Short mmCIF file of C-alpha atoms in Angstrom, two decimals:
data_model
loop_
_atom_site.label_atom_id
_atom_site.label_comp_id
_atom_site.label_asym_id
_atom_site.label_seq_id
_atom_site.Cartn_x
_atom_site.Cartn_y
_atom_site.Cartn_z
CA MET Z 78 23.15 -29.15 55.12
CA THR Z 79 20.37 -31.64 54.07
CA ASP Z 80 18.99 -31.69 50.54
CA LEU Z 81 15.81 -30.10 51.76
CA ASP Z 82 17.75 -27.29 53.40
CA ARG Z 83 19.70 -26.83 50.04
CA VAL Z 84 16.38 -26.48 48.16
CA GLN Z 85 15.03 -24.05 50.73
CA ALA Z 86 18.14 -22.00 50.66
CA ALA Z 87 17.97 -21.91 46.79
CA LEU Z 88 14.40 -20.64 46.99
CA ASN Z 89 15.21 -18.04 49.55
CA ASP Z 90 18.13 -16.76 47.41
CA GLY Z 91 16.15 -16.67 44.15
CA VAL Z 92 18.28 -19.37 42.55
CA LEU Z 93 15.04 -21.42 42.27
CA LEU Z 94 11.69 -19.76 41.78
CA HIS Z 95 8.73 -21.10 43.91
CA PRO Z 96 5.70 -21.89 41.83
CA ILE Z 97 3.51 -20.22 44.39
CA ASP Z 98 4.54 -16.61 44.99
CA PRO Z 99 2.03 -14.25 46.58
CA ASN Z 100 3.46 -11.45 44.45
CA VAL Z 101 3.42 -13.03 41.04
CA PRO Z 102 0.32 -14.56 39.30
CA SER Z 103 0.54 -18.16 38.16
CA SER Z 104 -0.67 -19.98 35.12
CA VAL Z 105 -3.38 -21.51 37.25
CA ASP Z 106 -4.53 -17.83 37.97
CA LEU Z 107 -4.68 -17.32 34.30
CA ALA Z 108 -6.83 -20.41 33.67
CA LEU Z 109 -9.10 -19.30 36.44
CA ALA Z 110 -9.46 -15.90 34.88
CA LEU Z 111 -10.16 -17.07 31.35
CA GLY Z 112 -12.63 -19.70 32.60
CA THR Z 113 -14.53 -17.09 34.61
CA LEU Z 114 -14.54 -14.62 31.73
CA ALA Z 115 -15.91 -17.34 29.50
CA GLY Z 116 -18.75 -18.14 31.94
CA ALA Z 117 -17.36 -21.22 33.74
CA PRO Z 118 -18.41 -21.48 37.42
CA SER Z 119 -15.41 -20.60 39.56
CA THR Z 120 -14.08 -18.78 42.51
CA PRO Z 121 -11.28 -16.58 41.12
CA THR Z 122 -8.20 -15.86 43.12
CA PRO Z 123 -7.11 -12.19 43.71
CA HIS Z 124 -4.54 -12.59 41.02
CA ALA Z 125 -7.12 -14.05 38.74
CA LYS Z 126 -9.45 -11.01 39.32
CA SER Z 127 -6.49 -8.74 38.46
CA ILE Z 128 -5.91 -10.77 35.14
CA MET Z 129 -9.59 -10.52 34.35
CA ALA Z 130 -9.39 -6.67 34.75
CA GLN Z 131 -6.35 -6.53 32.48
CA VAL Z 132 -8.14 -8.60 29.84
CA ALA Z 133 -11.51 -6.76 30.01
CA LEU Z 134 -9.98 -3.33 29.83
CA GLY Z 135 -13.17 -1.84 31.16
CA ALA Z 136 -15.52 -3.80 28.86
CA THR Z 137 -18.57 -5.06 30.77
CA THR Z 138 -19.08 -8.15 28.53
CA LEU Z 139 -16.75 -9.95 26.06
CA GLU Z 140 -18.64 -11.76 23.39
CA HIS Z 141 -15.52 -13.45 21.91
CA LEU Z 142 -12.41 -14.54 23.67
CA VAL Z 143 -9.43 -15.92 21.99
CA PHE Z 144 -6.72 -17.67 23.98
CA VAL Z 145 -3.48 -18.33 22.12
CA LEU Z 146 -1.15 -20.74 23.86
CA VAL Z 147 2.49 -20.52 22.47
CA ASP Z 148 4.38 -23.49 23.87
CA GLY Z 149 7.75 -22.62 25.14
CA LEU Z 150 7.49 -18.84 24.88
CA GLY Z 151 9.32 -17.79 28.04
CA CYS Z 152 9.99 -14.30 29.20
CA ASN Z 153 13.62 -14.55 28.10
CA LEU Z 154 12.36 -14.74 24.41
CA ILE Z 155 10.03 -11.75 24.81
CA GLU Z 156 12.72 -9.70 26.43
CA ALA Z 157 15.11 -10.43 23.49
CA LEU Z 158 12.64 -9.03 20.93
CA PRO Z 159 12.90 -5.50 19.59
CA LYS Z 160 10.98 -3.00 21.71
CA ASP Z 161 8.51 -2.38 18.87
CA ALA Z 162 7.80 -6.06 18.33
CA PHE Z 163 4.07 -6.99 18.54
CA LEU Z 164 4.33 -9.41 21.48
CA ARG Z 165 6.67 -7.18 23.49
CA ARG Z 166 4.50 -4.11 22.96
CA HIS Z 167 1.51 -6.01 24.20
CA THR Z 168 3.01 -7.77 27.17
CA VAL Z 169 1.07 -6.76 30.38
CA ALA Z 170 2.24 -9.25 33.01
CA GLU Z 171 4.62 -12.02 33.95
CA LEU Z 172 3.25 -15.41 35.12
CA ARG Z 173 4.95 -18.09 37.23
CA PRO Z 174 4.47 -21.54 35.61
CA VAL Z 175 3.62 -24.65 37.72
CA PHE Z 176 6.27 -27.01 38.80
CA PRO Z 177 7.62 -28.90 36.95
CA SER Z 178 7.50 -26.12 34.31
CA THR Z 179 7.20 -28.46 31.39
CA THR Z 180 4.57 -29.13 28.78
CA ALA Z 181 2.67 -32.02 30.20
CA ALA Z 182 2.24 -30.67 33.60
CA ALA Z 183 1.65 -27.05 32.54
CA LEU Z 184 -0.75 -27.60 29.66
CA THR Z 185 -2.88 -29.79 31.99
CA SER Z 186 -2.87 -27.12 34.73
CA ILE Z 187 -4.04 -24.53 32.16
CA ALA Z 188 -6.76 -26.92 30.93
CA THR Z 189 -7.98 -27.77 34.45
CA ALA Z 190 -7.14 -24.60 36.41
CA SER Z 191 -5.41 -26.91 39.06
CA TRP Z 192 -2.00 -27.86 40.19
CA PRO Z 193 -0.08 -30.89 39.04
CA ALA Z 194 -0.55 -32.57 42.47
CA GLN Z 195 -4.33 -32.22 41.71
CA HIS Z 196 -4.53 -33.08 38.09
CA ALA Z 197 -2.07 -36.14 38.34
CA VAL Z 198 0.07 -35.28 35.28
CA PRO Z 199 3.47 -34.42 36.82
CA GLY Z 200 5.67 -34.91 33.78
CA TRP Z 201 5.97 -36.11 30.22
CA PHE Z 202 6.59 -39.54 31.52
CA THR Z 203 3.97 -40.48 34.15
CA HIS Z 204 4.07 -43.66 36.15
CA LEU Z 205 0.42 -45.05 36.35
CA ALA Z 206 0.92 -47.15 39.40
CA ASP Z 207 -2.83 -47.48 40.25
CA LEU Z 208 -3.75 -48.11 36.59
CA SER Z 209 -1.05 -50.62 35.67
CA PRO Z 210 -1.90 -54.11 34.76
CA ALA Z 211 -0.91 -56.57 37.52
CA ASP Z 212 1.94 -58.05 35.53
CA ARG Z 213 3.12 -54.79 33.82
CA PRO Z 214 4.20 -51.76 35.91
CA LEU Z 215 3.39 -48.99 33.39
CA THR Z 216 4.91 -45.60 32.76
CA ALA Z 217 3.06 -43.59 30.10
CA THR Z 218 4.23 -40.98 27.62
CA ILE Z 219 1.15 -39.22 28.83
CA LEU Z 220 0.17 -36.68 26.23
CA PRO Z 221 0.53 -39.07 23.24
CA PHE Z 222 -1.22 -41.54 25.60
CA ILE Z 223 0.92 -44.44 24.91
CA ASP Z 224 3.09 -46.89 26.90
CA ARG Z 225 6.55 -45.36 27.22
CA HIS Z 226 8.27 -48.75 26.79
CA ASP Z 227 6.76 -50.01 23.57
CA GLY Z 228 4.37 -47.34 22.25
CA THR Z 229 1.16 -49.38 22.87
CA SER Z 230 -1.83 -47.13 23.10
CA LEU Z 231 -3.15 -46.81 26.64
CA THR Z 232 -6.64 -47.26 25.38
CA GLU Z 233 -5.57 -50.73 24.15
CA LEU Z 234 -4.33 -51.51 27.70
CA GLY Z 235 -7.76 -50.65 29.01
CA ILE Z 236 -6.86 -47.30 30.46
CA SER Z 237 -9.43 -44.54 29.83
CA PRO Z 238 -8.72 -40.83 29.55
CA GLN Z 239 -11.02 -40.20 32.51
CA ALA Z 240 -8.80 -42.51 34.70
CA ALA Z 241 -5.57 -41.00 33.45
CA PHE Z 242 -6.77 -37.40 33.69
CA PRO Z 243 -8.88 -37.43 36.80
CA GLN Z 244 -9.41 -33.71 36.79
CA PRO Z 245 -11.96 -32.56 34.26
CA ALA Z 246 -10.99 -29.96 31.69
CA ARG Z 247 -12.72 -26.55 32.40
CA LEU Z 248 -13.53 -25.70 28.88
CA ASP Z 249 -16.60 -27.92 28.99
CA ALA Z 250 -18.10 -25.63 31.58
CA ILE Z 251 -18.02 -22.36 29.71
CA ALA Z 252 -20.88 -20.42 28.29
CA GLY Z 253 -21.28 -20.10 24.46
CA THR Z 254 -19.54 -22.18 21.87
CA LEU Z 255 -16.03 -23.59 22.21
CA TYR Z 256 -13.63 -23.89 19.21
CA THR Z 257 -10.21 -25.30 19.55
CA SER Z 258 -7.43 -25.30 16.82
CA HIS Z 259 -4.50 -27.64 17.06
CA PRO Z 260 -1.95 -28.77 14.48
CA GLU Z 261 -3.42 -31.45 12.27
CA SER Z 262 -1.00 -34.05 13.65
CA ILE Z 263 -2.50 -33.84 17.16
CA ALA Z 264 -6.04 -32.55 16.52
CA GLY Z 265 -7.51 -36.03 16.80
CA SER Z 266 -5.44 -37.25 19.71
CA VAL Z 267 -6.78 -38.50 23.05
CA TYR Z 268 -5.30 -35.63 25.01
CA THR Z 269 -6.77 -32.94 22.60
CA ALA Z 270 -10.15 -34.53 22.83
CA TYR Z 271 -9.77 -34.30 26.71
CA GLN Z 272 -8.90 -30.64 26.50
CA CYS Z 273 -11.68 -29.92 24.05
CA GLY Z 274 -14.49 -31.76 25.60
CA ASN Z 275 -17.71 -31.01 23.76
CA GLY Z 276 -16.14 -28.16 21.78
CA VAL Z 277 -15.54 -28.03 18.05
CA CYS Z 278 -11.90 -29.24 17.50
CA GLN Z 279 -10.32 -28.27 14.27
CA GLY Z 280 -6.89 -29.23 12.90
CA TYR Z 281 -4.82 -26.80 10.99
CA ASP Z 282 -1.92 -27.28 8.45
CA SER Z 283 -0.63 -23.70 8.90
CA LEU Z 284 -1.03 -20.72 11.07
CA ALA Z 285 -2.61 -18.82 8.22
CA GLN Z 286 -5.32 -21.50 8.13
CA ALA Z 287 -5.85 -21.32 11.89
CA VAL Z 288 -6.19 -17.49 11.82
CA ALA Z 289 -8.67 -17.69 8.94
CA GLY Z 290 -10.68 -20.32 10.74
CA ILE Z 291 -10.99 -18.30 13.93
CA THR Z 292 -11.72 -15.06 12.10
CA GLY Z 293 -14.52 -16.93 10.11
CA TRP Z 294 -16.09 -18.35 13.33
CA VAL Z 295 -16.09 -14.92 15.08
CA ALA Z 296 -17.49 -13.21 12.06
CA ALA Z 297 -20.36 -15.67 11.67
CA ALA Z 298 -21.16 -16.09 15.33
CA HIS Z 299 -24.57 -15.27 16.83
CA GLU Z 300 -23.66 -16.23 20.41
CA PRO Z 301 -20.53 -15.89 22.70
CA THR Z 302 -17.60 -17.93 21.57
CA TYR Z 303 -14.28 -19.07 23.16
CA HIS Z 304 -11.42 -20.01 20.99
CA TYR Z 305 -8.26 -21.90 22.06
CA LEU Z 306 -5.40 -21.86 19.62
CA TYR Z 307 -2.41 -24.03 20.46
CA ILE Z 308 0.96 -23.24 18.65
CA PRO Z 309 3.83 -25.68 19.36
CA ASP Z 310 6.19 -24.15 16.82
CA VAL Z 311 8.48 -22.17 19.21
CA ASP Z 312 8.96 -25.03 21.63
CA ALA Z 313 9.71 -27.36 18.81
CA ALA Z 314 12.34 -24.97 17.37
CA GLU Z 315 13.96 -24.55 20.81
CA HIS Z 316 14.22 -28.25 21.33
CA ARG Z 317 15.59 -28.74 17.90
CA HIS Z 318 18.04 -25.81 17.66
CA GLY Z 319 18.61 -24.62 21.19
CA HIS Z 320 17.16 -21.53 22.98
CA GLY Z 321 17.97 -18.11 21.37
CA THR Z 322 19.13 -19.38 18.05
CA PRO Z 323 18.36 -17.72 14.68
CA GLU Z 324 15.90 -20.49 13.89
CA VAL Z 325 13.92 -19.84 17.15
CA ARG Z 326 13.89 -16.17 16.51
CA ASP Z 327 12.61 -16.69 12.94
CA THR Z 328 9.91 -19.09 14.22
CA LEU Z 329 8.83 -16.48 16.90
CA THR Z 330 8.69 -13.71 14.21
CA THR Z 331 6.33 -15.93 12.17
CA VAL Z 332 4.14 -16.68 15.12
CA GLN Z 333 3.74 -13.22 16.35
CA ALA Z 334 3.03 -12.05 12.74
CA ALA Z 335 0.17 -14.56 12.72
CA ILE Z 336 -1.18 -13.23 15.96
CA ALA Z 337 -1.00 -9.71 14.79
CA ARG Z 338 -2.83 -10.61 11.62
CA LEU Z 339 -5.58 -12.35 13.70
CA ALA Z 340 -5.98 -9.05 15.69
CA GLU Z 341 -6.30 -6.98 12.49
CA GLN Z 342 -8.81 -9.44 10.92
CA LEU Z 343 -10.98 -9.41 14.06
CA THR Z 344 -11.00 -5.75 14.00
CA GLU Z 345 -12.55 -5.79 10.64
CA HIS Z 346 -15.42 -7.99 11.70
CA ARG Z 347 -16.24 -6.99 15.20
CA PRO Z 348 -16.15 -3.86 17.50
CA ALA Z 349 -13.12 -3.71 19.63
CA GLN Z 350 -15.03 -3.89 22.86
CA ASP Z 351 -16.58 -7.26 21.91
CA TRP Z 352 -13.43 -9.37 21.70
CA ARG Z 353 -9.94 -9.99 23.24
CA ILE Z 354 -6.95 -12.01 22.29
CA VAL Z 355 -4.99 -13.36 25.23
CA VAL Z 356 -1.51 -14.77 24.53
CA SER Z 357 0.44 -16.82 26.95
CA ALA Z 358 2.97 -19.72 27.36
CA ASP Z 359 2.92 -22.84 29.39
CA HIS Z 360 6.59 -22.62 30.27
CA GLY Z 361 9.93 -21.21 29.00
CA VAL Z 362 13.03 -22.99 27.92
CA MET Z 363 16.76 -22.76 28.85
CA THR Z 364 19.66 -24.44 27.17
CA ILE Z 365 21.66 -26.88 29.30
CA ASP Z 366 25.33 -27.38 28.37
CA ASP Z 367 26.47 -30.93 27.69
CA GLU Z 368 28.78 -31.05 30.75
CA GLN Z 369 25.72 -30.49 32.89
CA LYS Z 370 23.84 -33.46 31.50
CA HIS Z 371 24.00 -36.99 33.01
CA SER Z 372 23.08 -40.29 31.59
CA VAL Z 373 21.76 -43.45 33.20
CA LEU Z 374 21.84 -46.23 30.63
CA PRO Z 375 20.27 -49.67 30.56
CA GLY Z 376 21.96 -52.01 32.94
CA ASP Z 377 22.93 -49.19 35.42
CA PRO Z 378 22.83 -50.52 39.07
CA LEU Z 379 20.53 -47.65 39.99
CA LEU Z 380 17.66 -49.13 37.88
CA GLU Z 381 17.78 -52.32 39.87
CA GLU Z 382 16.41 -50.44 42.87
CA LEU Z 383 13.28 -49.15 40.87
CA VAL Z 384 9.98 -50.58 39.90
CA VAL Z 385 10.18 -48.74 36.62
CA PRO Z 386 12.91 -46.42 35.06
CA PHE Z 387 12.86 -42.76 36.01
CA SER Z 388 9.68 -41.00 35.25
CA GLY Z 389 8.91 -37.24 35.32
CA GLU Z 390 11.28 -35.03 33.36
CA PRO Z 391 15.08 -35.09 32.81
CA ARG Z 392 15.43 -31.95 35.04
CA VAL Z 393 12.98 -33.29 37.58
CA PRO Z 394 13.29 -37.13 37.59
CA MET Z 395 10.98 -39.23 39.86
CA PHE Z 396 11.91 -42.46 41.31
CA HIS Z 397 9.53 -45.34 42.16
CA LEU Z 398 11.54 -47.59 44.52
CA ARG Z 399 11.14 -51.23 45.23
CA PRO Z 400 10.05 -52.06 48.67
CA GLY Z 401 12.86 -51.75 51.16
CA ARG Z 402 15.27 -50.26 48.74
CA ALA Z 403 15.09 -46.64 49.65
CA GLU Z 404 18.35 -46.62 51.77
CA ALA Z 405 20.38 -48.36 49.12
CA PHE Z 406 19.09 -46.07 46.27
CA THR Z 407 19.67 -42.92 48.22
CA GLU Z 408 23.17 -43.85 49.00
CA GLN Z 409 23.98 -44.65 45.46
CA PHE Z 410 22.25 -41.60 43.92
CA ARG Z 411 23.85 -39.06 46.30
CA GLU Z 412 27.33 -40.56 45.81
CA ARG Z 413 27.02 -40.12 42.08
CA PHE Z 414 24.70 -37.09 41.63
CA GLY Z 415 24.49 -35.37 45.06
CA GLU Z 416 26.47 -32.24 43.92
CA ASP Z 417 24.06 -31.49 41.11
CA PHE Z 418 20.72 -32.78 42.41
CA ALA Z 419 18.71 -32.62 45.55
CA LEU Z 420 16.96 -35.95 46.34
CA LEU Z 421 13.72 -35.43 48.22
CA SER Z 422 10.96 -37.76 49.44
CA ILE Z 423 7.36 -37.06 48.54
CA ASP Z 424 6.64 -35.69 52.08
CA GLN Z 425 9.61 -33.22 51.70
CA VAL Z 426 8.34 -32.14 48.30
CA GLU Z 427 4.98 -31.41 49.74
CA GLN Z 428 6.47 -29.61 52.66
#
């Protein structure tokens, strides 16, 4: 059985989930739905139209739309909540994330309503082959917008956000006023500015401050508004402590309490038919046991076959081979990792 056959069999058996399933809406469908509701020109898919109906709940117009993106909030966390928990009570649909189902690829898909092969951010570490200086093959840590190797700003290397992120963010095209709220540490970043476009980008030090800010904007508004609130706390707790730990549950409790408080405060200022809060995630998280992890350290012979070290994500590494080295690399890789990984060419991945 070839590696491509193995992957196809895993998809057919449900061991792997295909990012495009005709029966399950995707995060791209969600982005199309929200953009359309906010007045951005688009052609919504059937799934996007269904999401729009679920959000509108019969309202003919929505003056104020609040989108809360809780990083790392997978269905496995929601299902572990008590049945009367705020987020579980208000869950209306399951989404399929894009592939790879990780922050850099998924956030950019939500920002652009496009797939990773279209928006060109396939992972946290993204090799910028066409943008690299002639003497410096460059892999970016793409959301911080720095050189992975030494942390140099991509801007200092002459790479513009427009070049690194060729697909424009859709928030620029909405009707009304756009407000975004990010943690203070990233509110002024290149990537946040790319997401925000011409909107009002505010940093927050606490969720209480973010909730108060959104409530104040909605209460004072004289035209339609769209609010994007990014909350990284759950994902950060999962990476720090592991999925399903008490620390993650405590963080999720705090996050959902803040969202519930936002709903209460909006009710005090605006009629219920005028506004909606939509909460979603970019991806979920699973814990991988130590014995399932593999390390390729500096000096490893595999690296000699590559233009740059592995890019992409640990679960979905991507290899940029030196000319003529495909056969040698494939032989080494499959001998060492063939039981745990499938090695596919770009053509096979697209197939």
